[in-house]
XYZ file of C-alpha atoms in Angstrom:
338
model
C 10.990 -7.212 -27.089
C 10.576 -7.505 -31.060
C 8.501 -4.298 -32.494
C 5.929 -4.499 -35.237
C 8.125 -3.705 -38.085
C 10.788 -4.374 -41.097
C 13.241 -1.467 -41.916
C 15.703 0.286 -44.833
C 18.723 0.582 -43.802
C 20.484 3.447 -46.766
C 23.586 1.995 -48.073
C 25.460 -1.230 -48.613
C 27.676 -1.629 -46.021
C 25.981 -1.151 -41.988
C 26.173 1.942 -40.237
C 27.003 1.867 -36.649
C 23.815 4.366 -36.338
C 21.677 1.104 -37.902
C 23.442 -1.170 -36.174
C 22.606 0.501 -32.649
C 19.317 1.056 -33.481
C 18.976 -2.382 -34.540
C 20.239 -3.354 -31.113
C 18.114 -0.820 -29.200
C 14.997 -0.920 -31.343
C 14.069 -3.912 -31.817
C 12.552 -4.160 -35.285
C 11.285 -7.357 -36.762
C 13.656 -7.136 -39.612
C 15.111 -4.996 -42.140
C 14.367 -5.119 -46.475
C 17.433 -4.153 -49.280
C 16.571 -2.474 -51.957
C 19.217 -1.548 -54.968
C 21.066 1.151 -52.944
C 21.996 -1.672 -50.457
C 23.061 -4.408 -52.906
C 26.833 -3.820 -54.957
C 27.840 -7.974 -55.373
C 27.437 -10.995 -53.588
C 30.705 -10.398 -51.475
C 29.057 -7.006 -50.268
C 25.846 -8.597 -49.960
C 26.526 -11.508 -47.975
C 28.331 -9.157 -45.525
C 25.374 -6.821 -45.413
C 22.768 -8.708 -44.772
C 25.546 -11.225 -42.206
C 25.709 -8.517 -40.115
C 22.310 -7.231 -39.519
C 21.539 -11.532 -38.506
C 24.405 -10.861 -36.200
C 22.109 -7.760 -34.556
C 19.239 -9.049 -35.038
C 20.120 -12.675 -35.253
C 19.274 -15.399 -37.348
C 15.715 -15.612 -37.092
C 15.501 -12.050 -38.640
C 13.662 -12.143 -41.429
C 15.564 -10.344 -44.807
C 13.236 -8.888 -47.548
C 13.642 -8.228 -50.784
C 11.604 -6.886 -53.901
C 12.505 -9.732 -56.711
C 9.551 -10.105 -58.737
C 11.698 -10.023 -62.469
C 11.326 -7.489 -64.997
C 11.399 -3.970 -63.654
C 10.758 -5.290 -59.651
C 15.045 -6.935 -59.576
C 17.521 -4.897 -57.028
C 19.807 -8.212 -57.750
C 20.687 -7.454 -61.508
C 23.387 -8.747 -63.861
C 26.440 -9.111 -63.689
C 26.165 -10.644 -60.401
C 22.695 -11.674 -60.549
C 21.367 -13.573 -63.843
C 17.728 -12.018 -65.244
C 14.462 -12.702 -64.555
C 11.398 -11.878 -66.892
C 8.460 -10.310 -65.890
C 5.218 -11.626 -65.123
C 3.810 -10.680 -68.066
C 6.770 -12.901 -69.722
C 4.287 -16.082 -68.731
C 1.137 -14.396 -68.937
C -0.946 -17.571 -71.136
C 2.177 -19.942 -70.393
C 2.039 -23.039 -68.299
C 2.417 -23.058 -64.798
C 5.762 -25.265 -64.854
C 7.572 -22.543 -66.566
C 6.200 -20.451 -63.933
C 7.055 -22.610 -61.547
C 10.715 -23.720 -62.590
C 11.319 -19.390 -63.174
C 10.286 -18.942 -59.238
C 11.826 -22.127 -58.501
C 15.392 -20.082 -60.022
C 14.676 -16.420 -58.546
C 14.180 -17.895 -55.350
C 17.112 -19.985 -55.094
C 19.316 -16.964 -56.275
C 17.114 -14.372 -53.480
C 18.698 -16.508 -50.651
C 21.890 -17.707 -51.788
C 22.174 -14.064 -51.500
C 21.139 -13.827 -47.822
C 17.417 -13.531 -48.019
C 14.346 -15.755 -47.161
C 11.557 -13.621 -48.233
C 10.770 -12.310 -51.828
C 8.151 -9.769 -52.229
C 6.317 -11.407 -55.412
C 4.276 -12.484 -56.610
C 1.368 -10.408 -57.721
C -1.610 -11.125 -57.983
C -3.296 -7.831 -58.729
C -4.988 -7.774 -62.246
C -3.496 -6.123 -65.616
C -6.122 -3.977 -66.132
C -6.443 -2.034 -69.578
C -6.828 1.456 -68.744
C -4.985 1.049 -64.570
C -2.090 3.185 -64.155
C 0.866 1.641 -65.277
C 2.546 0.785 -61.837
C 1.258 -2.897 -62.134
C 1.026 -3.181 -65.589
C 3.591 -5.835 -66.923
C 4.168 -7.038 -63.460
C 0.775 -9.185 -63.494
C 0.590 -12.453 -64.544
C -2.693 -11.657 -66.827
C -6.083 -9.811 -67.272
C -8.453 -12.880 -65.910
C -8.611 -13.997 -62.159
C -8.158 -17.441 -62.967
C -5.175 -16.827 -65.048
C -4.039 -14.931 -62.008
C -4.597 -16.930 -59.457
C -2.738 -20.036 -61.970
C 0.775 -18.288 -62.651
C 0.583 -16.607 -58.931
C 0.213 -20.124 -56.902
C 2.433 -21.236 -59.170
C 5.470 -18.961 -58.138
C 4.254 -19.024 -54.587
C 5.349 -23.031 -55.075
C 8.256 -22.120 -56.769
C 9.427 -19.790 -54.400
C 8.737 -22.467 -51.532
C 10.436 -25.183 -53.058
C 13.447 -22.391 -53.139
C 13.791 -22.164 -49.368
C 12.093 -18.867 -49.226
C 9.318 -16.866 -48.445
C 6.391 -15.424 -50.947
C 5.142 -11.990 -50.131
C 1.568 -12.108 -52.732
C 0.686 -8.327 -53.358
C -1.282 -6.071 -53.152
C -3.497 -7.000 -51.000
C -6.846 -6.767 -52.182
C -6.115 -6.054 -55.142
C -3.976 -2.981 -57.278
C -4.581 -3.231 -61.039
C -7.105 -1.050 -60.937
C -6.182 1.342 -59.784
C -5.197 4.930 -62.004
C -2.685 6.238 -59.839
C 0.402 5.211 -58.399
C 0.368 4.712 -54.436
C 3.932 5.614 -54.496
C 2.993 9.203 -55.324
C -0.650 10.135 -54.035
C -3.046 7.748 -52.810
C -5.546 5.560 -54.958
C -8.911 5.613 -55.588
C -10.966 2.837 -57.315
C -14.438 3.322 -57.052
C -15.654 -0.008 -58.566
C -18.783 -1.346 -56.852
C -17.905 -4.292 -54.779
C -19.417 -6.700 -57.174
C -16.734 -6.107 -59.721
C -13.609 -6.579 -56.862
C -15.227 -9.983 -56.307
C -12.838 -10.250 -58.726
C -9.709 -8.720 -58.040
C -10.080 -10.753 -54.706
C -10.286 -14.179 -56.607
C -7.117 -14.860 -56.676
C -5.809 -14.270 -53.077
C -8.826 -16.660 -52.229
C -7.888 -18.619 -55.013
C -4.324 -19.102 -52.875
C -5.512 -18.459 -48.986
C -8.169 -21.554 -49.987
C -5.653 -24.426 -48.784
C -4.453 -23.289 -45.747
C -4.880 -19.905 -44.709
C -2.681 -18.297 -47.114
C -0.255 -20.293 -43.935
C 2.735 -21.059 -45.481
C 2.479 -16.809 -47.967
C 2.298 -13.266 -46.538
C 0.293 -10.895 -47.748
C 1.086 -6.677 -48.972
C -1.880 -4.274 -48.297
C -2.658 -1.936 -51.208
C -2.816 1.196 -50.114
C -5.738 2.862 -52.157
C -8.977 3.322 -50.979
C -11.832 1.325 -51.521
C -15.134 3.570 -50.765
C -17.199 -0.266 -51.938
C -15.782 -1.026 -48.940
C -14.185 1.833 -46.492
C -15.188 5.009 -47.847
C -12.322 6.931 -45.801
C -9.559 5.317 -45.290
C -7.221 2.666 -47.453
C -6.694 -0.813 -47.412
C -3.550 -0.644 -44.622
C -5.468 1.641 -42.685
C -8.988 -0.105 -42.843
C -9.812 -2.180 -39.608
C -13.308 -3.408 -41.714
C -11.998 -4.112 -45.399
C -9.062 -6.237 -43.371
C -11.180 -8.124 -40.463
C -13.986 -8.501 -43.668
C -12.235 -8.257 -46.996
C -9.348 -9.654 -46.739
C -9.325 -11.898 -43.323
C -12.794 -12.122 -44.101
C -13.505 -12.558 -47.871
C -9.877 -13.877 -48.624
C -10.030 -16.050 -46.038
C -5.762 -15.459 -45.748
C -4.678 -15.717 -41.985
C -0.768 -15.521 -43.004
C 1.118 -12.837 -41.791
C 0.003 -9.277 -42.711
C 2.426 -6.728 -44.503
C 1.691 -3.272 -44.748
C 3.487 -2.227 -48.272
C 5.914 1.179 -47.194
C 4.181 3.413 -44.762
C 6.438 6.116 -45.976
C 5.119 6.038 -49.314
C 2.859 9.120 -51.063
C -0.176 7.556 -50.733
C -0.329 7.619 -46.827
C 0.763 10.777 -46.681
C -1.071 13.066 -44.331
C -3.715 10.948 -43.097
C -2.450 9.792 -39.793
C -0.210 10.945 -36.718
C 0.455 7.822 -35.668
C 0.605 6.018 -39.071
C 2.507 2.941 -37.085
C 0.013 2.678 -33.758
C -2.752 2.854 -37.032
C -1.438 0.770 -39.194
C -0.962 -2.244 -37.191
C -4.203 -0.664 -35.043
C -6.807 -1.535 -38.390
C -5.253 -5.614 -38.297
C -1.255 -6.115 -39.859
C 0.191 -7.887 -38.501
C 4.453 -6.318 -39.110
C 5.014 -2.778 -40.812
C 7.466 -2.040 -43.881
C 9.289 0.993 -43.346
C 11.402 1.844 -46.636
C 12.923 5.186 -46.162
C 15.982 3.790 -45.137
C 16.586 7.718 -43.188
C 17.246 6.722 -39.707
C 16.311 9.951 -37.921
C 12.699 8.401 -39.607
C 13.237 4.747 -39.000
C 13.982 5.583 -35.164
C 11.095 7.928 -34.839
C 9.076 4.879 -36.865
C 9.902 2.092 -34.801
C 9.821 3.572 -31.126
C 5.504 4.377 -32.149
C 5.191 1.008 -33.563
C 3.901 -1.612 -31.123
C 5.990 -4.888 -30.275
C 4.933 -7.520 -32.335
C 1.574 -9.966 -30.854
C 2.255 -13.683 -30.080
C -0.711 -14.225 -33.506
C 1.607 -12.263 -35.388
C 4.445 -14.749 -33.497
C 2.335 -17.398 -34.102
C 2.114 -16.858 -37.834
C 5.534 -15.713 -39.127
C 6.970 -19.056 -37.611
C 4.284 -20.855 -39.989
C 5.426 -19.488 -42.668
C 8.750 -19.861 -42.142
C 8.256 -23.275 -41.413
C 6.654 -24.176 -45.050
C 9.409 -22.787 -46.496
C 11.931 -24.771 -44.807
C 10.058 -28.128 -45.493
C 9.652 -27.159 -49.112
C 13.051 -26.832 -49.446
C 14.240 -29.670 -48.028
C 10.911 -32.063 -49.048
C 10.395 -30.337 -52.270
C 6.323 -31.516 -52.009
C 4.759 -27.861 -53.142
C 2.147 -26.827 -49.877
C 0.077 -24.605 -52.720
C -0.883 -26.767 -55.419
C 0.040 -25.034 -58.758
C -0.081 -27.813 -61.516
C 2.862 -30.200 -62.352
C 5.517 -28.829 -61.869
C 7.416 -29.916 -65.962
C 5.230 -28.701 -69.302
C 2.156 -27.422 -69.301
C 0.258 -30.174 -71.385
C -3.097 -27.842 -72.042
C -0.056 -25.241 -74.160
C 0.822 -27.618 -77.530
C 2.610 -25.034 -79.026
C 2.201 -21.472 -76.933
C 5.826 -19.435 -75.876
C 6.523 -20.736 -72.529
C 8.974 -18.129 -72.164
């Protein structure tokens, strides 16, 4: 039985205790962080060890957006720019950069890349998004976000867009506390636009989406998006039209502290296909896994569809997500493509 969870690991090697937990509790996959990454030889051994236990199809995730959110860094891997470097520039530059970044991740053993951020950059909001956003307007974020999704798919990795239905207006960092976004539903329509635009072609089947640990009273006054059946059902699956793999943000983050005695069951019950638990502390991981329901048949179908899309793109090279021309944008003359 595969459980609907992806967990973190403690360090640069898979310990005997972690291998036993993976073997016995059967999470869907793992996510790796800077604490797990030293150099290419070590990382190859770690990802191989994980797949030796969980199987070759087990997803291994990495946060690799470029800029300050990057687990693969020099001197062993190239530096990639933050999203802000592409703001107002040609889609082709963002697409080509994402293709190179995705190829770097694939060569390092990752098949799922947690990028791009589709949140808006909102003046006076908390800096947790900031330069990770591709722009301040929904149209700019949708245009460049689509280019990054296309580039990652062409590299053969599955993108995970963040943080649906939109983290950009938050004035607090959900890593530490629960943000409350008080904008009304009409205003929040702008935040939905990039996610809806990317989902329009095929329901977003080619990529995953990650929920925001944010409270939106306009939609649900009691529960943040990750725990809200109404936001997931009516906003994410409904208004946005996203029908791909929906994964929670890390349920060990401060935003969800004290909100439930059984976060694992509540996250899956609210409508997420998979939950993330990233601390890497084995006792916590074990407790979460034993409380996590099995992966649903519908979630398994969504995972298979996304995996097939990345594999197809890697060998075919024709983007499923429309992102404009792969080369220079003819409307961008004189602008810095960065």
